[in-house]
CSV table of C-alpha atoms in Angstrom, one decimal:
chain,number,residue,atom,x,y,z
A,4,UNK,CA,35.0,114.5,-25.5
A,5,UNK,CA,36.7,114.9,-28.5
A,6,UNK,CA,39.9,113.5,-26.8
A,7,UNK,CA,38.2,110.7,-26.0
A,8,UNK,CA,36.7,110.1,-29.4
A,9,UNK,CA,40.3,110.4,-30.8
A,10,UNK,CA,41.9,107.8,-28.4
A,11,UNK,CA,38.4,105.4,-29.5
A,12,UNK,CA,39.5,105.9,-33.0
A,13,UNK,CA,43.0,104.8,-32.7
A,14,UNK,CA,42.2,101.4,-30.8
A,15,UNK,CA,39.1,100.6,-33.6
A,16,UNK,CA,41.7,101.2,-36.3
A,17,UNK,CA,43.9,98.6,-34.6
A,18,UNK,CA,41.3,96.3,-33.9
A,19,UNK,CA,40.4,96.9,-37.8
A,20,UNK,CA,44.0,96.2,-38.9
A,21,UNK,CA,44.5,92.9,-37.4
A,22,UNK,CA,41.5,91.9,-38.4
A,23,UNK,CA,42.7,92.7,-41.9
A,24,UNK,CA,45.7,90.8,-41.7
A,25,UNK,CA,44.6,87.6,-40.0
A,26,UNK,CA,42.6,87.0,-43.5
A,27,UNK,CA,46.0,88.2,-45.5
A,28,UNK,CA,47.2,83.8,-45.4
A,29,UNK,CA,44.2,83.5,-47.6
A,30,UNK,CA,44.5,85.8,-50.4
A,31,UNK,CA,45.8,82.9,-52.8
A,32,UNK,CA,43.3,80.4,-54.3
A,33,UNK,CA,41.0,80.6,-57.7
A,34,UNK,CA,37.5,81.4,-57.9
A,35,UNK,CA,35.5,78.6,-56.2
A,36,UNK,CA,31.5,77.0,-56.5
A,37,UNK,CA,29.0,80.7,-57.0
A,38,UNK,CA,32.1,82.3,-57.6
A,39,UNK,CA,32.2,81.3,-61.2
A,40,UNK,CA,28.7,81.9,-62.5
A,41,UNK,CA,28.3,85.1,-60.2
A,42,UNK,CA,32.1,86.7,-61.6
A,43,UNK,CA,34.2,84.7,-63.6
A,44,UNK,CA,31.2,84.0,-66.7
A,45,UNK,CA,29.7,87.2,-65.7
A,46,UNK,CA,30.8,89.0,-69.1
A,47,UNK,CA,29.4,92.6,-68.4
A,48,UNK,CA,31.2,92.6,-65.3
A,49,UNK,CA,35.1,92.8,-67.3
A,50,UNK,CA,35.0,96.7,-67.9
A,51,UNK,CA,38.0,98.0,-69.5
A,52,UNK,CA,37.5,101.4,-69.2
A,53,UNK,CA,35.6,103.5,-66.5
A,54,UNK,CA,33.2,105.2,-69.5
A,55,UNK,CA,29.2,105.5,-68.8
A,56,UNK,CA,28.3,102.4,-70.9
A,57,UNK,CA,30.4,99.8,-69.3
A,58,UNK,CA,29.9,101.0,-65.7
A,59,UNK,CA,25.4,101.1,-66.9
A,60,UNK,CA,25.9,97.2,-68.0
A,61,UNK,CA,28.1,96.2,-65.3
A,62,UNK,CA,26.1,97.9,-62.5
A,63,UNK,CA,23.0,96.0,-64.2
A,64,UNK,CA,24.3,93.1,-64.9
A,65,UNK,CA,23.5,89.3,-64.7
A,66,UNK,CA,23.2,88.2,-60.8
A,67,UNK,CA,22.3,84.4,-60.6
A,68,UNK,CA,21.9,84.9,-56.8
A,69,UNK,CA,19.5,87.7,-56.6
A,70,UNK,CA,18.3,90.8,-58.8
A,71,UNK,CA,18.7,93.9,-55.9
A,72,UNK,CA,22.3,92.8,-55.2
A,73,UNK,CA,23.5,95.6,-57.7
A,74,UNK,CA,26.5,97.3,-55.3
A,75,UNK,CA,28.5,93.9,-54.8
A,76,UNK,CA,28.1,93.4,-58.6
A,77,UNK,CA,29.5,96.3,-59.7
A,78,UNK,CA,32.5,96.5,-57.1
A,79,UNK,CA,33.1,92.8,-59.1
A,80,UNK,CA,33.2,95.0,-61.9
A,81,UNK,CA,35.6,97.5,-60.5
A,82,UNK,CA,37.8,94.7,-59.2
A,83,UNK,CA,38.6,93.5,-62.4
A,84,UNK,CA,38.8,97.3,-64.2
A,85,UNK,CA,41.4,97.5,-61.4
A,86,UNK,CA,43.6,93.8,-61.8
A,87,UNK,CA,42.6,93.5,-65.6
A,88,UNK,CA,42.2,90.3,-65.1
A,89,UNK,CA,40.2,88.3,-63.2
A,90,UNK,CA,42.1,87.7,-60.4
A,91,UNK,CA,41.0,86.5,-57.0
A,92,UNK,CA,43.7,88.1,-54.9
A,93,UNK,CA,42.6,91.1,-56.3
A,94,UNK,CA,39.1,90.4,-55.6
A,95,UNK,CA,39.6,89.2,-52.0
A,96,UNK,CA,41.9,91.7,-51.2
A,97,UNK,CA,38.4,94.2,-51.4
A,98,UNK,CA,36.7,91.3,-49.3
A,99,UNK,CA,39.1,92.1,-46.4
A,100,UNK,CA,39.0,96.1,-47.0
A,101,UNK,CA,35.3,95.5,-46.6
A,102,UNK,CA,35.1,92.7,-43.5
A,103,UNK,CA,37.8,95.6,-41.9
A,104,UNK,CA,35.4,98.5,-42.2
A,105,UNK,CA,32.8,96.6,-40.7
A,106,UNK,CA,35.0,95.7,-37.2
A,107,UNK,CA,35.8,99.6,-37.6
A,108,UNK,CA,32.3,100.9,-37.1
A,109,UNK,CA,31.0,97.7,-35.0
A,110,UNK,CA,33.8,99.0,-32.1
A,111,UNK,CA,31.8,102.5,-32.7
A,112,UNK,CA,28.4,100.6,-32.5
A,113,UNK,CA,29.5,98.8,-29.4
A,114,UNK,CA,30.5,102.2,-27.7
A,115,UNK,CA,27.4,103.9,-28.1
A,116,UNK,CA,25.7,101.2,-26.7
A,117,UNK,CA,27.9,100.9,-23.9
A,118,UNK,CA,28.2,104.5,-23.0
A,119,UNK,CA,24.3,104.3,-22.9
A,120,UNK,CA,24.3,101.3,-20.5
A,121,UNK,CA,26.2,103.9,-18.0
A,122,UNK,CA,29.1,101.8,-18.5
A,123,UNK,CA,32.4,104.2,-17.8
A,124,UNK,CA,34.3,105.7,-20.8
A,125,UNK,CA,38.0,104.1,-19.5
A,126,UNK,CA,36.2,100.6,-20.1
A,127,UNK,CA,34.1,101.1,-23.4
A,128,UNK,CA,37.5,102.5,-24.6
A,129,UNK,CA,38.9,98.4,-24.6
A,130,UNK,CA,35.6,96.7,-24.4
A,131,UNK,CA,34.0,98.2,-27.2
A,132,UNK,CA,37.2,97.3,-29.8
A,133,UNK,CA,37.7,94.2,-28.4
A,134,UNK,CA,33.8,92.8,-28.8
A,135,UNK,CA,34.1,94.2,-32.3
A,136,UNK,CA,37.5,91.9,-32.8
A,137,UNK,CA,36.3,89.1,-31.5
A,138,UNK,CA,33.9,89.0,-33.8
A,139,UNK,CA,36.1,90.0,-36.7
A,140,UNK,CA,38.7,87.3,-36.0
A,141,UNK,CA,36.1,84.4,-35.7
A,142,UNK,CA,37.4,81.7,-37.6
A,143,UNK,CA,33.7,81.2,-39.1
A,144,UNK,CA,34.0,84.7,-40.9
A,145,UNK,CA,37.0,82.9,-43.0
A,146,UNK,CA,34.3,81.8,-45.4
A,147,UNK,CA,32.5,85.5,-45.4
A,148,UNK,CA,35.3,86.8,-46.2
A,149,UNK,CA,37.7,84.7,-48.6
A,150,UNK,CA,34.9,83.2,-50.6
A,151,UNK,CA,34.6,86.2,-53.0
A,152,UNK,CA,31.1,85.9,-53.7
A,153,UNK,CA,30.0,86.3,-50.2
A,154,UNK,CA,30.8,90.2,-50.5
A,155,UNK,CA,27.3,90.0,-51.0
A,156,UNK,CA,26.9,89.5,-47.4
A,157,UNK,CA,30.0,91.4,-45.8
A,158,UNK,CA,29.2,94.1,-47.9
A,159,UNK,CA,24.7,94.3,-46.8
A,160,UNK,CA,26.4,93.6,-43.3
A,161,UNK,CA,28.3,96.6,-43.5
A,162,UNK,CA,25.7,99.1,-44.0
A,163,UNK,CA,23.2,97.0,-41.5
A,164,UNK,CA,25.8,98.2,-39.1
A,165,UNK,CA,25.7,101.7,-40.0
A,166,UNK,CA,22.3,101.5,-40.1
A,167,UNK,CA,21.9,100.4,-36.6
A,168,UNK,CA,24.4,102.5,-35.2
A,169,UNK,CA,22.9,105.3,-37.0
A,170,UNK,CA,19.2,104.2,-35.6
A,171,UNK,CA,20.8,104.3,-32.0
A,172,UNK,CA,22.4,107.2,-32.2
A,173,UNK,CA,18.7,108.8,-33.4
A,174,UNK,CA,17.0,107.8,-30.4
A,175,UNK,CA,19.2,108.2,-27.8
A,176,UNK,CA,19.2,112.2,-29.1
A,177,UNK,CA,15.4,112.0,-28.8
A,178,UNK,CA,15.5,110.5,-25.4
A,179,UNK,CA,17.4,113.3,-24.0
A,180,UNK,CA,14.4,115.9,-26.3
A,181,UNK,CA,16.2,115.9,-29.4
A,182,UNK,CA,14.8,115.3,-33.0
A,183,UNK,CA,17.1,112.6,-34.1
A,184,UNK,CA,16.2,113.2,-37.7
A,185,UNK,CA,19.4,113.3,-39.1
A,186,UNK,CA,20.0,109.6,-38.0
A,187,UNK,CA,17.2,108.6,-39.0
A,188,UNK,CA,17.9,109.5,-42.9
A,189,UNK,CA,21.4,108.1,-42.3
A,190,UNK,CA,19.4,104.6,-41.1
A,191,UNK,CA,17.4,105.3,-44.0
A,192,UNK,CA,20.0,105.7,-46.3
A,193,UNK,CA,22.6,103.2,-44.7
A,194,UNK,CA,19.3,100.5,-45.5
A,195,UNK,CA,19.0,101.6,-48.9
A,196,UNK,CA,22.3,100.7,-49.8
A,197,UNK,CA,22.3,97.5,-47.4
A,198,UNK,CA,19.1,96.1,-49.4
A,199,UNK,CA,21.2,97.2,-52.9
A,200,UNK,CA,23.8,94.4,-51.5
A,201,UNK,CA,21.7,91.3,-50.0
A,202,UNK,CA,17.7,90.7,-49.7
A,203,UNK,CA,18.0,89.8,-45.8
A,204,UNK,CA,18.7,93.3,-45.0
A,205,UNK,CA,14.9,93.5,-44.9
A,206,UNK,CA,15.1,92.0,-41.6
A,207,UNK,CA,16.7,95.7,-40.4
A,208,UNK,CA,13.3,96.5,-38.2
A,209,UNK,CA,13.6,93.2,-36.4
A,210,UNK,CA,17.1,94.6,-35.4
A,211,UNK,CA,15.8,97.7,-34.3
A,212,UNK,CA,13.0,96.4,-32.6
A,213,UNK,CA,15.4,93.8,-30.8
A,214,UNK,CA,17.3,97.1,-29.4
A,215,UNK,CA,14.0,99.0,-28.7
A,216,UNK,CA,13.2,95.6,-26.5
A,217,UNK,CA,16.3,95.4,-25.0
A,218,UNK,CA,18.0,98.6,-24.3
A,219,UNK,CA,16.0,101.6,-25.8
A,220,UNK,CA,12.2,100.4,-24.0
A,221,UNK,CA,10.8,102.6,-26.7
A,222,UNK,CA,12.2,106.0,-24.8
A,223,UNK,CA,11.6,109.6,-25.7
A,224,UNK,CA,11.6,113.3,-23.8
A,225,UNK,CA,7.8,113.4,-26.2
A,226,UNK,CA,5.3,111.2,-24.6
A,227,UNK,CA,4.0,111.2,-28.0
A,228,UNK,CA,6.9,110.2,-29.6
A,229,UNK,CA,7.1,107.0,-27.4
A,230,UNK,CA,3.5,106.0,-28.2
A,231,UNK,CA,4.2,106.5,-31.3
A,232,UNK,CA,6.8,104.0,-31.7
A,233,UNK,CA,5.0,101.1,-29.2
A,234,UNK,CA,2.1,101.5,-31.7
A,235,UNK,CA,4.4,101.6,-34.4
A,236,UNK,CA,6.2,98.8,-34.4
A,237,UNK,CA,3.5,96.8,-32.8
A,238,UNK,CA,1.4,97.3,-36.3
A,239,UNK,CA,5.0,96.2,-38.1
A,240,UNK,CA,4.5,93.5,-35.9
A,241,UNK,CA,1.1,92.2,-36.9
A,242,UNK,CA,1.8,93.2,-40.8
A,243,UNK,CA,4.9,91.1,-41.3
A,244,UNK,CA,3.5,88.4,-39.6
A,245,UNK,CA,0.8,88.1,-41.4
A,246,UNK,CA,2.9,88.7,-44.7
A,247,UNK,CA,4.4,85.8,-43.4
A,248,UNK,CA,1.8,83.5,-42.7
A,249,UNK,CA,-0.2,84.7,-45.9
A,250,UNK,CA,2.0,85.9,-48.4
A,251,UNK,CA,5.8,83.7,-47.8
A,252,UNK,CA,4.9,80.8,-46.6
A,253,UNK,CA,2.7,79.0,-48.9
A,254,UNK,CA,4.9,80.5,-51.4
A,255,UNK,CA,7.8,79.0,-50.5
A,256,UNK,CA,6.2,75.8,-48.7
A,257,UNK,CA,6.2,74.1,-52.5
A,258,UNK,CA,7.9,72.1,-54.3
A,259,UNK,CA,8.0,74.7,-56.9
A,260,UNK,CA,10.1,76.5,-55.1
A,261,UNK,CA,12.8,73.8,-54.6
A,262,UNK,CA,12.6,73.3,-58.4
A,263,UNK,CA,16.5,72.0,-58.9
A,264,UNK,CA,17.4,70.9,-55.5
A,265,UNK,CA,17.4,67.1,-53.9
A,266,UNK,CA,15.7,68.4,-50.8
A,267,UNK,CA,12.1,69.5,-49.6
A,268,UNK,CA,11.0,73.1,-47.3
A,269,UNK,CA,10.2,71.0,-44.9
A,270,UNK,CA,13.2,68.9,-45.1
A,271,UNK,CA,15.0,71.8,-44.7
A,272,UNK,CA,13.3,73.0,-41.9
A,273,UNK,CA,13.6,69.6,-40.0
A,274,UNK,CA,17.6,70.4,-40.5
A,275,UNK,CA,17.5,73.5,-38.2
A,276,UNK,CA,17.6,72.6,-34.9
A,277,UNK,CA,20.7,70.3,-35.4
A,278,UNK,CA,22.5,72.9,-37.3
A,279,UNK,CA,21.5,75.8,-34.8
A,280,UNK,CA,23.2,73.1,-32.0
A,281,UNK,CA,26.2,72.8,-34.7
A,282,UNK,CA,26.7,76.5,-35.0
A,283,UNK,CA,26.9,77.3,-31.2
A,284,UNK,CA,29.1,74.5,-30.9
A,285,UNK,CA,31.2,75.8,-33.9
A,286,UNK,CA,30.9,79.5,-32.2
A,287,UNK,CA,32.2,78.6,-28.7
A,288,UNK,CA,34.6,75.8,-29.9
A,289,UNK,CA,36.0,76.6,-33.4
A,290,UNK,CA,38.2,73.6,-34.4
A,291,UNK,CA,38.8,72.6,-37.7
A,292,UNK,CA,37.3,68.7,-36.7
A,293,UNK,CA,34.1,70.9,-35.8
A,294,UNK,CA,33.7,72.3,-38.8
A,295,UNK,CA,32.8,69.7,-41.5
A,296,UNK,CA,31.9,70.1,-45.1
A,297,UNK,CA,29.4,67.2,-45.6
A,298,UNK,CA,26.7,66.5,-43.6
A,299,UNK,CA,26.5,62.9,-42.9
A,300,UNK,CA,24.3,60.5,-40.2
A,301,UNK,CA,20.9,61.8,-40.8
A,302,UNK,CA,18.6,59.5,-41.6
A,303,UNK,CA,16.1,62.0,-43.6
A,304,UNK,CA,15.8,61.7,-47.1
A,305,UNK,CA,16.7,65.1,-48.4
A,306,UNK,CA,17.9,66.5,-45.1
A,307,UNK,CA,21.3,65.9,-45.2
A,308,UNK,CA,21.6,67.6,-48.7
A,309,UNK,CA,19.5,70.7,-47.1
A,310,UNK,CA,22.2,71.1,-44.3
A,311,UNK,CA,24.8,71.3,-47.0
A,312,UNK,CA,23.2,73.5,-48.6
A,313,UNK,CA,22.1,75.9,-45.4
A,314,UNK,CA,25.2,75.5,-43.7
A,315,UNK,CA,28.8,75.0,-45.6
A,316,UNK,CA,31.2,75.9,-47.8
A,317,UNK,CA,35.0,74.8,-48.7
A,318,UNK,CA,37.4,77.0,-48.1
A,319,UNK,CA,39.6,77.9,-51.3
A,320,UNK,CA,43.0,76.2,-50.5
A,321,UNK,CA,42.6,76.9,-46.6
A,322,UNK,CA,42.6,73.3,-45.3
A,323,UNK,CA,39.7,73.6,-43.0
A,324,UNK,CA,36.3,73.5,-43.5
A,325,UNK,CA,34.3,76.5,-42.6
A,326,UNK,CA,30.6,77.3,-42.7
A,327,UNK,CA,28.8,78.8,-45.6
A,328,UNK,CA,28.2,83.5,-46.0
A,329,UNK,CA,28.5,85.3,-42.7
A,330,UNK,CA,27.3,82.6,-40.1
A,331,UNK,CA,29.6,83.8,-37.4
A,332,UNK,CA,26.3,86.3,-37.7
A,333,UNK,CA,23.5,83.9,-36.8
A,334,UNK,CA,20.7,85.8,-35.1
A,335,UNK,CA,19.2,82.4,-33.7
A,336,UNK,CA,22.1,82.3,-31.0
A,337,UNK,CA,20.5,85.8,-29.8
A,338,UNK,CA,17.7,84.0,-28.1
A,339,UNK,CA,20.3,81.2,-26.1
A,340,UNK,CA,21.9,84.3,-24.9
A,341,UNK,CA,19.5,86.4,-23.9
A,342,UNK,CA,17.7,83.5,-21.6
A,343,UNK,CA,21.2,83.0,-19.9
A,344,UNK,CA,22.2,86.5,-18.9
A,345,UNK,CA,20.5,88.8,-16.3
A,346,UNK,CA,18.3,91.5,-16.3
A,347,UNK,CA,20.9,94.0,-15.7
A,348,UNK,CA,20.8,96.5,-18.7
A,349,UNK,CA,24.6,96.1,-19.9
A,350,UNK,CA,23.2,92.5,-20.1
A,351,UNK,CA,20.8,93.8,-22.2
A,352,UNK,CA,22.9,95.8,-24.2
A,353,UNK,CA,25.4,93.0,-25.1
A,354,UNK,CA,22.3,90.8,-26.3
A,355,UNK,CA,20.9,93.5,-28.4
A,356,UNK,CA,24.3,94.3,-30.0
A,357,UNK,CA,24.7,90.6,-30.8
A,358,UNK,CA,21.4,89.8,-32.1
A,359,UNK,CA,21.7,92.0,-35.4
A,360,UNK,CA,22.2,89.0,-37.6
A,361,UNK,CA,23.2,89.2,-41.2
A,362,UNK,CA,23.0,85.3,-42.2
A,363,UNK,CA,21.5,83.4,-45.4
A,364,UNK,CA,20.9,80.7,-43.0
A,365,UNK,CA,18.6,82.6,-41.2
A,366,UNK,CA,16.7,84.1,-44.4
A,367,UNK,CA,17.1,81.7,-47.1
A,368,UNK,CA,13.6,79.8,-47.1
């Protein structure tokens, strides 16, 4: 066993490293678009010195993009304590660090929900790293990763993972009779910290309940137990849709809400179905020709400017044109592939593990 776990911890490391260094080409560049506001003029952020006062302002600082996104702020803070300047090699270089971790425990996530599937240890030893590469090495996480802002993202996604592979772990001990309280509170926890970094890791339940759908079926040694959760999630079910129909929606569904921007909601939502086609194109075939910056040949007033806005990003000095915070992470694409495989539970399993998304164009009303 503990073998085992020791070979599985070389090969994530080395799936982790060459993640890291793919992204190393990218380290030079200036601070680009939300990048300024968010860092650069962020004044509380340049810390000096590590005393209680400058770490209180920075860790409460200023965050144009959202108030709970108080952990990526302050590492901006510790970035520049640690360069002295503001400098975005310095800055990116923690981007990769992060976007590395992540592949790290996404190989460990991957092989406890293989090794659950019945799937043999010799094969989750390879398959398991290499699923978490693939997605590490996506040219669409260039933008998630480069664009220093985005930590915001990389760094919720992070935890997410933990979160879910600390969720898994949980109730695969309580199928086999086993309280599975201690990864609970490290979900819990792992959560916490993931809603500290980005707003969207709200949607961590829907990940859960995508696993308990597709590989878990809600089983536990306690009878109780399992009713528990059926009715438990099916009254999360009812209460966040109906938060949704009565509480989000016709607050967003105004044009106060798009105060500032050239587009409409429901402009915006016109624009998804062509840019859920252009992200699976951009997922299975990601040229550089595929990727484009502008949005142009729609017809809708409004729309085109809503696609730019959902979907892309430039890439600081990299030439190509990439799409915009963690989209390499669309959940959407979860439903296309779970229609297409078959019911066999490692089927199941692969789905569930690659419906966890952790996009803005997924959340962003």
């Amino acid at each position: 066993m503990y073998q085992n776990s020791g070979r599985f911890l070389l090969t994530s490391l080395i799936a982790a490293l060459i993640a890291a260094v793919l992204f190393l080409p990218g380290l030079p560049g200036d601070f680009v678009l939300d990048d300024v506001a968010n860092i650069v003029e962020n004044e509380p952020l340049k810390i000096e010195r590590l005393d209680p006062e400058s770490l209180y302002k920075a860790f409460f600082s200023y965050q144009m993009s959202g108030t709970m996104r108080v952990l990526p702020t302050f590492t901006f803070a510790l970035d520049y304590w640690r360069a002295g300047v503001m400098d975005a090699a310095t800055f990116r270089i923690t981007n990769i660090v992060i976007h590395a971790v992540t592949a790290c425990v996404l190989a460990w996530f991957f092989r406890s929900l293989l090794l659950a599937t019945g799937l043999p240890m010799p094969r989750v030893r390879w398959v398991a790293p290499a699923l978490a590469l693939a997605w590490a090495a996506h040219p669409l996480q260039v933008s998630s990763v480069l664009y220093v802002v985005q930590r915001m993202q990389t760094m919720g996604t992070l935890f997410l993972v933990l979160a879910l592979w600390a969720y898994l772990c949980a109730r695969l001990a309580q199928a086999q009779g086993h309280p599975g309280r201690r990864g609970m509170l490290l979900a819990m926890l792992a959560w916490l910290f993931a809603m500290g970094c980005k707003e969207d890791a709200i949607l961590l339940p829907a990940y859960t309940f995508a696993l308990e759908l597709t590989m878990l079926r809600f089983a536990a040694a306690d009878t109780q137990l399992a009713n528990t959760l059926r009715r438990g999630y099916l009254m999360a079910t009812i209460a966040g849709t109906a938060a949704f129909l009565l509480v989000f929606l016709p607050h967003y569904w105004t044009p106060v809400a798009y105060e500032g921007r050239d587009f409409s909601s429901s402009e915006r939502v016109l624009t998804q179905a062509r840019v859920l086609c252009m992200y699976l194109g951009q997922i299975l075939l990601p040229l550089p020709q595929h990727m484009p910056f502008f949005m142009t040949g729609c017809n809708l007033p409004g729309a085109a400017a809503a696609m730019d806005h959902t979907a892309c990003n430039r890439l600081p000095d990299g030439g190509c044109w990439l799409l915009h915070g963690g989209c390499a992470h669309d959940g959407r694409c979860s439903r296309w592939a779970y229609s297409c495989s078959s019911r066999r539970t490692s089927s199941r399993a692969m789905w569930s593990g690659w419906s966890w998304p952790s996009s803005t164009a997924i959340t962003l009303p």
